[in-house]
Short mmCIF file of C-alpha atoms in Angstrom, two decimals:
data_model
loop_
_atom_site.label_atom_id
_atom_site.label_comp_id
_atom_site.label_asym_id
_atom_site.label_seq_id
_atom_site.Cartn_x
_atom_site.Cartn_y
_atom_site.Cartn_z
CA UNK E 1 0.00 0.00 0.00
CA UNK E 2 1.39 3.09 -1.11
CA UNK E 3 0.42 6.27 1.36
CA UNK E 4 -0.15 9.95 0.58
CA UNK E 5 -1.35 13.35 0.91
CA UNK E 6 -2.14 15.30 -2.07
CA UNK E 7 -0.13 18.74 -1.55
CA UNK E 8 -2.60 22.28 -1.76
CA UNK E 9 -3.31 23.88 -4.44
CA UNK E 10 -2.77 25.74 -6.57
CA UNK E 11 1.55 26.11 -6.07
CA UNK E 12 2.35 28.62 -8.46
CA UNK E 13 6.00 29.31 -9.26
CA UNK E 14 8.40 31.20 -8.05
CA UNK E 15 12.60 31.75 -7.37
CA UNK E 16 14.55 32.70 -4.32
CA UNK E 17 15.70 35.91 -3.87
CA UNK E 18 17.14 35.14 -0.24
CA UNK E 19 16.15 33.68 3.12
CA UNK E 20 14.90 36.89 5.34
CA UNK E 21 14.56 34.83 8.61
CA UNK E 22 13.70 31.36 10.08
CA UNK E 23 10.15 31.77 8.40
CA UNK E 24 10.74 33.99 5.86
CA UNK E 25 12.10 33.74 2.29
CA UNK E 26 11.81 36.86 -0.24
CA UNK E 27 10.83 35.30 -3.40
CA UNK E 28 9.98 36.66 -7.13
CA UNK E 29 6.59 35.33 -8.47
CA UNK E 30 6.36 36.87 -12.00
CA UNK E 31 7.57 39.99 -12.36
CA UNK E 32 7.05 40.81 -8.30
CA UNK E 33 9.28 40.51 -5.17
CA UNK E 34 7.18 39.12 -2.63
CA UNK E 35 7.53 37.70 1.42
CA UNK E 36 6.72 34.16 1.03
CA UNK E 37 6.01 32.25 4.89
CA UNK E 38 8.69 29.19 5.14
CA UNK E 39 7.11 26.76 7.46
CA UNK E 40 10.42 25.49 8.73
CA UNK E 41 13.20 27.01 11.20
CA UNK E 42 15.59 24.50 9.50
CA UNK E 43 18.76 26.05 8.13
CA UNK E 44 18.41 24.43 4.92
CA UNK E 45 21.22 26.35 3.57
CA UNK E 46 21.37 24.39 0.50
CA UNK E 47 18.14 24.41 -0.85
CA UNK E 48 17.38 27.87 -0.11
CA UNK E 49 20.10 29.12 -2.56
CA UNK E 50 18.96 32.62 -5.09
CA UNK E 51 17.76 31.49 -8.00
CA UNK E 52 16.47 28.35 -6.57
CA UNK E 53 13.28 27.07 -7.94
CA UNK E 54 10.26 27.11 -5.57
CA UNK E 55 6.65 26.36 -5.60
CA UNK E 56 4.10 28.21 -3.14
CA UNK E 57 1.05 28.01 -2.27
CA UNK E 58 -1.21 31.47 -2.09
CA UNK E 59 -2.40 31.85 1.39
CA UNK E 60 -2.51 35.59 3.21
CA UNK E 61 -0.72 34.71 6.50
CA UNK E 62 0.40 38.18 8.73
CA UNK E 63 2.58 40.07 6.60
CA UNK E 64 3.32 37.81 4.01
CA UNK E 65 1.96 36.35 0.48
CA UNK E 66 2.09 32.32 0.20
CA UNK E 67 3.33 29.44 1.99
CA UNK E 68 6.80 27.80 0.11
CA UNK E 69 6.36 24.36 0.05
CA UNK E 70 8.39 22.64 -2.32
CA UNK E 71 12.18 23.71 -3.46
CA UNK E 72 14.10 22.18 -6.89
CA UNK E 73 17.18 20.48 -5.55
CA UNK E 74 19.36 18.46 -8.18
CA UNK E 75 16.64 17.50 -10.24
CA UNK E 76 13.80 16.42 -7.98
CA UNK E 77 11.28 18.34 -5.44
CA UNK E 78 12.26 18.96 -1.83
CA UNK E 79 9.37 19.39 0.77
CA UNK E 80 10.32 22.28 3.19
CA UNK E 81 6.49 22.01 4.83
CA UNK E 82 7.70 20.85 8.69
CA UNK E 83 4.02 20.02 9.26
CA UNK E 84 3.91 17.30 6.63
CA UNK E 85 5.23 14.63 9.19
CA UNK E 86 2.21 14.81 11.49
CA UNK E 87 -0.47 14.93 8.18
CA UNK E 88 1.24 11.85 6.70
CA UNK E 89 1.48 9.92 10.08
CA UNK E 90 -2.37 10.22 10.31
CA UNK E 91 -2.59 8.88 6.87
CA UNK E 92 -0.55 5.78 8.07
CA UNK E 93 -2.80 5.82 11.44
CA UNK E 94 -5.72 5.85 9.10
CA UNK E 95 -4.36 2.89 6.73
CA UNK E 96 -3.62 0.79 9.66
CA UNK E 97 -0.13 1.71 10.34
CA UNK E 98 3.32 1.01 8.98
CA UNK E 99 6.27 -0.74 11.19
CA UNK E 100 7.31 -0.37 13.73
CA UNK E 101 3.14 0.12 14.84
CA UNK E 102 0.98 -1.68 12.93
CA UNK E 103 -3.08 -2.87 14.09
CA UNK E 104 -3.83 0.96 14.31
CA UNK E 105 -7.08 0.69 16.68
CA UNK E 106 -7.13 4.70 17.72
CA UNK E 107 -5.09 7.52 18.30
CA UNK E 108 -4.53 10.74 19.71
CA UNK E 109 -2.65 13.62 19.12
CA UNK E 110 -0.19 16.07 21.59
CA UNK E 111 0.11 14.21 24.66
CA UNK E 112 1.86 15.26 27.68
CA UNK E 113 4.57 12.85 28.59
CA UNK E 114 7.04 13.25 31.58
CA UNK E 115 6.49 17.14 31.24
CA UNK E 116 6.82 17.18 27.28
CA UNK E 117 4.20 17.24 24.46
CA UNK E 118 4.47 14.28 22.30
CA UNK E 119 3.12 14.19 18.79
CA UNK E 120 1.04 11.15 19.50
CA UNK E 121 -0.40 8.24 21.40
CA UNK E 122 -1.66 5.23 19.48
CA UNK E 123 -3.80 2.12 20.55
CA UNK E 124 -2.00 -0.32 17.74
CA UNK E 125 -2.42 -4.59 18.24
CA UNK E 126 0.64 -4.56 20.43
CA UNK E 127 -0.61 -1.89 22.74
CA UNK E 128 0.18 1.93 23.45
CA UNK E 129 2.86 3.75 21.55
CA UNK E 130 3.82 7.22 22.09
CA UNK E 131 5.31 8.19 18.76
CA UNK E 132 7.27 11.72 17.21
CA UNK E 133 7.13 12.49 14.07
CA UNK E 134 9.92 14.62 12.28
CA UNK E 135 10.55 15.59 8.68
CA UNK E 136 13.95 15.73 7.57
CA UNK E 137 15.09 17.25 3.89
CA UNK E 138 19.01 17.31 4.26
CA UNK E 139 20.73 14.40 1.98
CA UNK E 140 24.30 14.45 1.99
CA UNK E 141 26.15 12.04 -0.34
CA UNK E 142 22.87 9.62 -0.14
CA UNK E 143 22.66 10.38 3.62
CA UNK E 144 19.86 11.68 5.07
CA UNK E 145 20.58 13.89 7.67
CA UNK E 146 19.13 15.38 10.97
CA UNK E 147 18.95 17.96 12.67
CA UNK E 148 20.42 20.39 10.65
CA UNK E 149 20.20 22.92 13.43
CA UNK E 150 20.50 22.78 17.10
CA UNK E 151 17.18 21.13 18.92
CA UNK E 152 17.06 21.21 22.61
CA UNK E 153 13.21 20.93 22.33
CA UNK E 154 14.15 17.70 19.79
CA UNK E 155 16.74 16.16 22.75
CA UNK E 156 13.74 16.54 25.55
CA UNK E 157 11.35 14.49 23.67
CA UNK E 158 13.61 11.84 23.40
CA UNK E 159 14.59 11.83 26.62
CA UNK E 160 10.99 11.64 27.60
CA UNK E 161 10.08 8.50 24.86
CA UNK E 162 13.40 6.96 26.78
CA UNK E 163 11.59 7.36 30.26
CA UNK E 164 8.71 5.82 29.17
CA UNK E 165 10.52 2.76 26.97
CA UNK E 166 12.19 1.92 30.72
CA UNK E 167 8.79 1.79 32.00
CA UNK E 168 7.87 -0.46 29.79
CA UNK E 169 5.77 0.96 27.09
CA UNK E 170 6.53 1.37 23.38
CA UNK E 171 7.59 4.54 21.96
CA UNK E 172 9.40 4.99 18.79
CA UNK E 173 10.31 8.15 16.71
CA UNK E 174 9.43 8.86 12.38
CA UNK E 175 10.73 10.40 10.76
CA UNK E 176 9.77 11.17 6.67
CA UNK E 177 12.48 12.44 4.07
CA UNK E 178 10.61 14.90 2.44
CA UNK E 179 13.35 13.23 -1.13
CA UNK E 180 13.55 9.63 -2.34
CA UNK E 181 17.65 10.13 -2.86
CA UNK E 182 18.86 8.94 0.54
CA UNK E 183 19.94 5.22 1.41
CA UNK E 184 19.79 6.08 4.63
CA UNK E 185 19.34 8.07 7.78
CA UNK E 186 21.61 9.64 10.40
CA UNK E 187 21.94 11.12 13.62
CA UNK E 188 24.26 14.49 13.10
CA UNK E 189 26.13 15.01 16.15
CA UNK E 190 28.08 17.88 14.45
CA UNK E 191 24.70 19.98 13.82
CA UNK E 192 23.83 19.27 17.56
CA UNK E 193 25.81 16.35 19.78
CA UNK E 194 23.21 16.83 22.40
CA UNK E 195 20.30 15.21 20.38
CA UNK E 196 22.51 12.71 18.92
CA UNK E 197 23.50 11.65 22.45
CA UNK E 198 19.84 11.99 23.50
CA UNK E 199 19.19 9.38 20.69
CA UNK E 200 21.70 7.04 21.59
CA UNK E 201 20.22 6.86 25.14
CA UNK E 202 16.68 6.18 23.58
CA UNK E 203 17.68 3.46 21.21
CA UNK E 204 19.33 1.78 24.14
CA UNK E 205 16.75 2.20 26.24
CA UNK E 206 14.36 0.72 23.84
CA UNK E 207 12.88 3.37 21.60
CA UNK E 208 12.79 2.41 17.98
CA UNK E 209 14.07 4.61 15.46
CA UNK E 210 12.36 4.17 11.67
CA UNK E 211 12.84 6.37 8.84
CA UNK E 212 10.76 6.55 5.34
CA UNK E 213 11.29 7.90 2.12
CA UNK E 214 8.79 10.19 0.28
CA UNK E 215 8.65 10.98 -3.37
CA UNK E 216 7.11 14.60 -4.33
CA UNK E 217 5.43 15.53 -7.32
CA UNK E 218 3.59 19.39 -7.81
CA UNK E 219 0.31 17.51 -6.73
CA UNK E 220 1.13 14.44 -4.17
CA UNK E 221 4.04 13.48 -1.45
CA UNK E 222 3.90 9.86 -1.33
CA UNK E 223 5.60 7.16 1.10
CA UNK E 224 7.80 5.26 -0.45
CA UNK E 225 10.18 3.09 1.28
CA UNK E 226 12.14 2.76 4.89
CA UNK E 227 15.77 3.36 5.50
CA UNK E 228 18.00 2.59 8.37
CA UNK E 229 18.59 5.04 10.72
CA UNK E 230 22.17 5.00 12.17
CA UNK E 231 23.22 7.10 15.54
CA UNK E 232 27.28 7.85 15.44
CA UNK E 233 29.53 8.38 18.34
CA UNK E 234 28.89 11.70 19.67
CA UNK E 235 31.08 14.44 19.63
CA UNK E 236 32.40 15.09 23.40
#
């Protein structure tokens, strides 16, 4: 079973002029220079290069014109929409599930957990999961990597899934490359050795760790296959 969302429309065209801050990019659509909304903090410093080819969706949000959604990177689309991961995650919830939780019965979404918000709790065959989902769009060399920015918000919630994995219950972490290029996924303790640490204490204490490839088209981000997801030494 193949799993998607079909993206908004319409996503009209546009280039990068230059990032203006974390959700911000100054964009040319036609002949006018407009303040598109970038619903990411990532740094994404390589996708978000001038001239790069975007594709945004017309919404009035505050002070600026459209929401940029997808980016041309080496010949395929890039999703830079941070809320895709929870929207595609229901999909799978609504299919049934995917591994590592599969029997979907029910589910609910932000959870407190040992002080923390948690994307979701689900009632699968096996019994309760509490499950975060993260979107990742950094490939490196056919390596998926994440964060690409400091998380300290990112480190807590794994700390918290690794609590609750030592009491026993399931938790496991998703994430979705928002690019089919990648072989598979990694941990980068250079962008921040405190979540890659943080991860290396919840895979030990029991959390599972799956990642999935996506393919994007200008109408559909589909699921496509899973990749490993590796967690290197840490950096101190």
């Amino acid at each position: 079973m193949r799993i998607g969302l079909p993206l908004p429309q319409p996503l009209l065209p546009g280039r990068v002029v230059r990032r203006v801050n974390r959700f911000a990019v100054e964009v040319i659509v036609g002949d006018s220079i407009r303040y598109a909304h970038l619903p990411n903090s990532g740094r994404m410093k390589e996708l978000l290069v001038p001239g790069a080819s975007v594709r945004i969706h017309p919404t009035e949000r505050g002070k600026t014109w459209g929401t940029v959604l997808l980016v041309r990177h080496q010949g395929r689309w890039v999703g830079v929409d941070s809320h895709i991961p929870n929207r595609l995650w229901e999909a799978v919830l609504r299919a049934g599930g995917l591994p590592p939780i599969e029997g979907v019965r029910s589910w609910e979404r932000e959870i407190s957990l040992g002080g923390e918000r948690i994307d979701f709790r689900v009632r699968a065959a096996d019994g309760l999961w509490f499950v975060e989902t993260k979107s990742c769009n950094r490939v490196e060399r056919g390596i998926a990597l994440f964060p690409d920015a400091p998380t300290a918000r990112g480190a807590r919630h794994l700390r918290a899934l690794a609590r609750a994995a030592r009491h026993g219950m399931h938790a496991a972490v998703i994430w979705f490359v928002q690019r089919d290029d990648a072989r598979l996924l990694r941990l980068d303790a250079h962008a921040d050795p405190d979540f890659a640490e943080a991860g290396r204490e919840a895979r030990r204490a029991g959390v599972k760790f799956w990642a999935y490839l996506c393919s994007l088209t200008l109408r559909r981000i589909t699921i496509e296959s899973a990749i490993p997801v590796e967690i290197p030494s840490c950096l101190r």
